[in-house]
Amino acid sequence: MVLLLGGYIYTQRGAKYQAPSPVTSPEINSAEEATSEASSNQEGSEVMVEISNFTFVPKTITVKVGTTVTFTNKDSVGHSATADDGSFDTGVLSQNESGSVTFSKAGTFAYHCTPHPNMQATVVVEE
């Protein structure tokens, strides 16, 4: 018993205190946050939406009437851009395939991916 107590005291005295090293948090730079909105002020222009990592990027776009929005699927699985109100549907796009929609009237168009309904985004069309 004395031997155990002596060993404990010896190891405690022999142990050196080392101050904890500072911890730094990595800087988070989310591509989704940086590109969560896009807009086009030119009537008849084209805006690109990328489908990547099961997300529409940008998630919200604001365009003018007459703008064409092109959806390009970068994922290895099929995705669609399908309006919640049924006003447009690209159909299921394979990897690197694109589908385009030209918006002819003003309004807010929520859309989703048919195979993955948790993927949601919005197109706002202004006069």
PDB file of C-alpha atoms in Angstrom:
ATOM      1  CA  MET A   1       0.000   0.000   0.000  1.00  0.00           C
ATOM      2  CA  VAL A   2       2.838   2.383   0.869  1.00  0.00           C
ATOM      3  CA  LEU A   3       4.484   1.483  -2.428  1.00  0.00           C
ATOM      4  CA  LEU A   4       1.325   2.414  -4.363  1.00  0.00           C
ATOM      5  CA  LEU A   5       0.982   5.720  -2.526  1.00  0.00           C
ATOM      6  CA  GLY A   6       4.660   6.529  -3.093  1.00  0.00           C
ATOM      7  CA  GLY A   7       4.361   5.711  -6.801  1.00  0.00           C
ATOM      8  CA  TYR A   8       1.350   7.986  -7.104  1.00  0.00           C
ATOM      9  CA  ILE A   9       3.144  10.905  -5.389  1.00  0.00           C
ATOM     10  CA  TYR A  10       6.244  10.357  -7.546  1.00  0.00           C
ATOM     11  CA  THR A  11       4.255  10.431 -10.801  1.00  0.00           C
ATOM     12  CA  GLN A  12       2.343  13.523  -9.714  1.00  0.00           C
ATOM     13  CA  ARG A  13       5.527  15.448  -8.860  1.00  0.00           C
ATOM     14  CA  GLY A  14       7.247  14.260 -12.027  1.00  0.00           C
ATOM     15  CA  ALA A  15       4.372  15.362 -14.222  1.00  0.00           C
ATOM     16  CA  LYS A  16       4.902  18.819 -15.621  1.00  0.00           C
ATOM     17  CA  TYR A  17       2.051  21.206 -16.129  1.00  0.00           C
ATOM     18  CA  GLN A  18       1.550  22.135 -19.719  1.00  0.00           C
ATOM     19  CA  ALA A  19      -0.762  24.988 -20.544  1.00  0.00           C
ATOM     20  CA  PRO A  20      -3.379  24.051 -23.086  1.00  0.00           C
ATOM     21  CA  SER A  21      -2.568  25.226 -26.564  1.00  0.00           C
ATOM     22  CA  PRO A  22      -5.024  27.713 -28.029  1.00  0.00           C
ATOM     23  CA  VAL A  23      -7.763  26.285 -30.183  1.00  0.00           C
ATOM     24  CA  THR A  24      -8.801  28.198 -33.249  1.00  0.00           C
ATOM     25  CA  SER A  25     -12.020  27.556 -35.053  1.00  0.00           C
ATOM     26  CA  PRO A  26     -11.811  27.138 -38.795  1.00  0.00           C
ATOM     27  CA  GLU A  27     -13.307  29.937 -40.823  1.00  0.00           C
ATOM     28  CA  ILE A  28     -16.473  28.677 -42.405  1.00  0.00           C
ATOM     29  CA  ASN A  29     -17.046  29.918 -45.909  1.00  0.00           C
ATOM     30  CA  SER A  30     -20.242  28.370 -47.146  1.00  0.00           C
ATOM     31  CA  ALA A  31     -20.684  28.470 -50.885  1.00  0.00           C
ATOM     32  CA  GLU A  32     -24.408  28.206 -50.329  1.00  0.00           C
ATOM     33  CA  GLU A  33     -24.431  31.332 -48.148  1.00  0.00           C
ATOM     34  CA  ALA A  34     -22.210  33.211 -50.558  1.00  0.00           C
ATOM     35  CA  THR A  35     -24.424  32.340 -53.505  1.00  0.00           C
ATOM     36  CA  SER A  36     -27.825  32.005 -51.877  1.00  0.00           C
ATOM     37  CA  GLU A  37     -29.340  34.717 -54.071  1.00  0.00           C
ATOM     38  CA  ALA A  38     -28.832  35.860 -57.625  1.00  0.00           C
ATOM     39  CA  SER A  39     -30.641  38.360 -59.752  1.00  0.00           C
ATOM     40  CA  SER A  40     -30.915  39.457 -63.337  1.00  0.00           C
ATOM     41  CA  ASN A  41     -32.068  42.938 -64.205  1.00  0.00           C
ATOM     42  CA  GLN A  42     -31.962  42.463 -67.960  1.00  0.00           C
ATOM     43  CA  GLU A  43     -35.099  41.298 -69.685  1.00  0.00           C
ATOM     44  CA  GLY A  44     -34.429  38.329 -71.940  1.00  0.00           C
ATOM     45  CA  SER A  45     -31.178  37.404 -70.206  1.00  0.00           C
ATOM     46  CA  GLU A  46     -30.160  33.962 -68.985  1.00  0.00           C
ATOM     47  CA  VAL A  47     -29.530  32.905 -65.392  1.00  0.00           C
ATOM     48  CA  MET A  48     -27.855  29.650 -64.412  1.00  0.00           C
ATOM     49  CA  VAL A  49     -28.883  27.478 -61.460  1.00  0.00           C
ATOM     50  CA  GLU A  50     -26.571  24.615 -60.552  1.00  0.00           C
ATOM     51  CA  ILE A  51     -27.859  21.476 -58.901  1.00  0.00           C
ATOM     52  CA  SER A  52     -25.027  20.265 -56.703  1.00  0.00           C
ATOM     53  CA  ASN A  53     -24.811  18.222 -53.491  1.00  0.00           C
ATOM     54  CA  PHE A  54     -28.600  17.846 -53.446  1.00  0.00           C
ATOM     55  CA  THR A  55     -29.041  21.643 -53.418  1.00  0.00           C
ATOM     56  CA  PHE A  56     -30.157  24.295 -55.901  1.00  0.00           C
ATOM     57  CA  VAL A  57     -27.465  26.994 -56.090  1.00  0.00           C
ATOM     58  CA  PRO A  58     -28.449  29.755 -55.749  1.00  0.00           C
ATOM     59  CA  LYS A  59     -31.453  28.852 -53.644  1.00  0.00           C
ATOM     60  CA  THR A  60     -33.375  32.021 -54.548  1.00  0.00           C
ATOM     61  CA  ILE A  61     -33.117  34.006 -57.760  1.00  0.00           C
ATOM     62  CA  THR A  62     -34.835  37.215 -58.816  1.00  0.00           C
ATOM     63  CA  VAL A  63     -35.247  37.789 -62.548  1.00  0.00           C
ATOM     64  CA  LYS A  64     -37.211  39.943 -64.988  1.00  0.00           C
ATOM     65  CA  VAL A  65     -40.078  38.683 -67.136  1.00  0.00           C
ATOM     66  CA  GLY A  66     -38.611  37.079 -70.267  1.00  0.00           C
ATOM     67  CA  THR A  67     -35.532  35.687 -68.506  1.00  0.00           C
ATOM     68  CA  THR A  68     -34.489  32.111 -69.236  1.00  0.00           C
ATOM     69  CA  VAL A  69     -33.314  30.087 -66.252  1.00  0.00           C
ATOM     70  CA  THR A  70     -31.109  27.094 -67.066  1.00  0.00           C
ATOM     71  CA  PHE A  71     -30.846  24.324 -64.484  1.00  0.00           C
ATOM     72  CA  THR A  72     -27.721  22.124 -64.755  1.00  0.00           C
ATOM     73  CA  ASN A  73     -27.386  18.934 -62.737  1.00  0.00           C
ATOM     74  CA  LYS A  74     -23.827  18.399 -61.443  1.00  0.00           C
ATOM     75  CA  ASP A  75     -24.740  15.459 -59.188  1.00  0.00           C
ATOM     76  CA  SER A  76     -24.301  11.839 -60.214  1.00  0.00           C
ATOM     77  CA  VAL A  77     -27.988  11.148 -59.505  1.00  0.00           C
ATOM     78  CA  GLY A  78     -30.988  12.495 -61.401  1.00  0.00           C
ATOM     79  CA  HIS A  79     -32.720  15.698 -60.297  1.00  0.00           C
ATOM     80  CA  SER A  80     -35.526  17.877 -61.611  1.00  0.00           C
ATOM     81  CA  ALA A  81     -36.625  21.473 -61.209  1.00  0.00           C
ATOM     82  CA  THR A  82     -40.397  21.184 -60.859  1.00  0.00           C
ATOM     83  CA  ALA A  83     -42.679  24.097 -59.965  1.00  0.00           C
ATOM     84  CA  ASP A  84     -44.861  23.476 -56.930  1.00  0.00           C
ATOM     85  CA  ASP A  85     -47.816  24.917 -58.904  1.00  0.00           C
ATOM     86  CA  GLY A  86     -47.045  22.754 -61.966  1.00  0.00           C
ATOM     87  CA  SER A  87     -46.167  25.733 -64.192  1.00  0.00           C
ATOM     88  CA  PHE A  88     -42.796  24.251 -65.237  1.00  0.00           C
ATOM     89  CA  ASP A  89     -40.874  20.992 -65.039  1.00  0.00           C
ATOM     90  CA  THR A  90     -37.454  20.227 -66.488  1.00  0.00           C
ATOM     91  CA  GLY A  91     -38.021  16.505 -66.140  1.00  0.00           C
ATOM     92  CA  VAL A  92     -35.332  14.428 -64.450  1.00  0.00           C
ATOM     93  CA  LEU A  93     -31.895  15.636 -65.570  1.00  0.00           C
ATOM     94  CA  SER A  94     -28.935  13.257 -65.662  1.00  0.00           C
ATOM     95  CA  GLN A  95     -25.450  14.315 -64.557  1.00  0.00           C
ATOM     96  CA  ASN A  96     -24.241  17.364 -66.560  1.00  0.00           C
ATOM     97  CA  GLU A  97     -27.605  17.632 -68.335  1.00  0.00           C
ATOM     98  CA  SER A  98     -29.451  20.971 -68.442  1.00  0.00           C
ATOM     99  CA  GLY A  99     -33.043  22.077 -68.773  1.00  0.00           C
ATOM    100  CA  SER A 100     -34.257  25.632 -69.381  1.00  0.00           C
ATOM    101  CA  VAL A 101     -37.395  27.547 -68.481  1.00  0.00           C
ATOM    102  CA  THR A 102     -38.342  31.007 -69.805  1.00  0.00           C
ATOM    103  CA  PHE A 103     -40.515  32.988 -67.404  1.00  0.00           C
ATOM    104  CA  SER A 104     -43.210  34.941 -69.259  1.00  0.00           C
ATOM    105  CA  LYS A 105     -45.159  36.316 -66.294  1.00  0.00           C
ATOM    106  CA  ALA A 106     -44.362  37.925 -62.960  1.00  0.00           C
ATOM    107  CA  GLY A 107     -44.748  35.991 -59.747  1.00  0.00           C
ATOM    108  CA  THR A 108     -42.994  33.908 -57.134  1.00  0.00           C
ATOM    109  CA  PHE A 109     -42.410  30.319 -58.193  1.00  0.00           C
ATOM    110  CA  ALA A 110     -41.437  27.813 -55.534  1.00  0.00           C
ATOM    111  CA  TYR A 111     -39.933  24.658 -56.994  1.00  0.00           C
ATOM    112  CA  HIS A 112     -38.477  21.352 -55.880  1.00  0.00           C
ATOM    113  CA  CYS A 113     -36.770  18.196 -57.124  1.00  0.00           C
ATOM    114  CA  THR A 114     -39.351  15.486 -57.816  1.00  0.00           C
ATOM    115  CA  PRO A 115     -37.102  12.534 -56.787  1.00  0.00           C
ATOM    116  CA  HIS A 116     -35.842  14.475 -53.731  1.00  0.00           C
ATOM    117  CA  PRO A 117     -38.704  16.730 -52.508  1.00  0.00           C
ATOM    118  CA  ASN A 118     -36.620  18.106 -49.634  1.00  0.00           C
ATOM    119  CA  MET A 119     -34.631  20.022 -52.275  1.00  0.00           C
ATOM    120  CA  GLN A 120     -36.508  23.334 -52.568  1.00  0.00           C
ATOM    121  CA  ALA A 121     -35.818  26.769 -54.025  1.00  0.00           C
ATOM    122  CA  THR A 122     -37.562  29.850 -55.430  1.00  0.00           C
ATOM    123  CA  VAL A 123     -37.619  31.966 -58.589  1.00  0.00           C
ATOM    124  CA  VAL A 124     -38.988  35.498 -58.150  1.00  0.00           C
ATOM    125  CA  VAL A 125     -40.030  37.033 -61.484  1.00  0.00           C
ATOM    126  CA  GLU A 126     -40.508  40.808 -61.613  1.00  0.00           C
ATOM    127  CA  GLU A 127     -41.965  43.077 -64.308  1.00  0.00           C
TER     128      GLU A 127
END
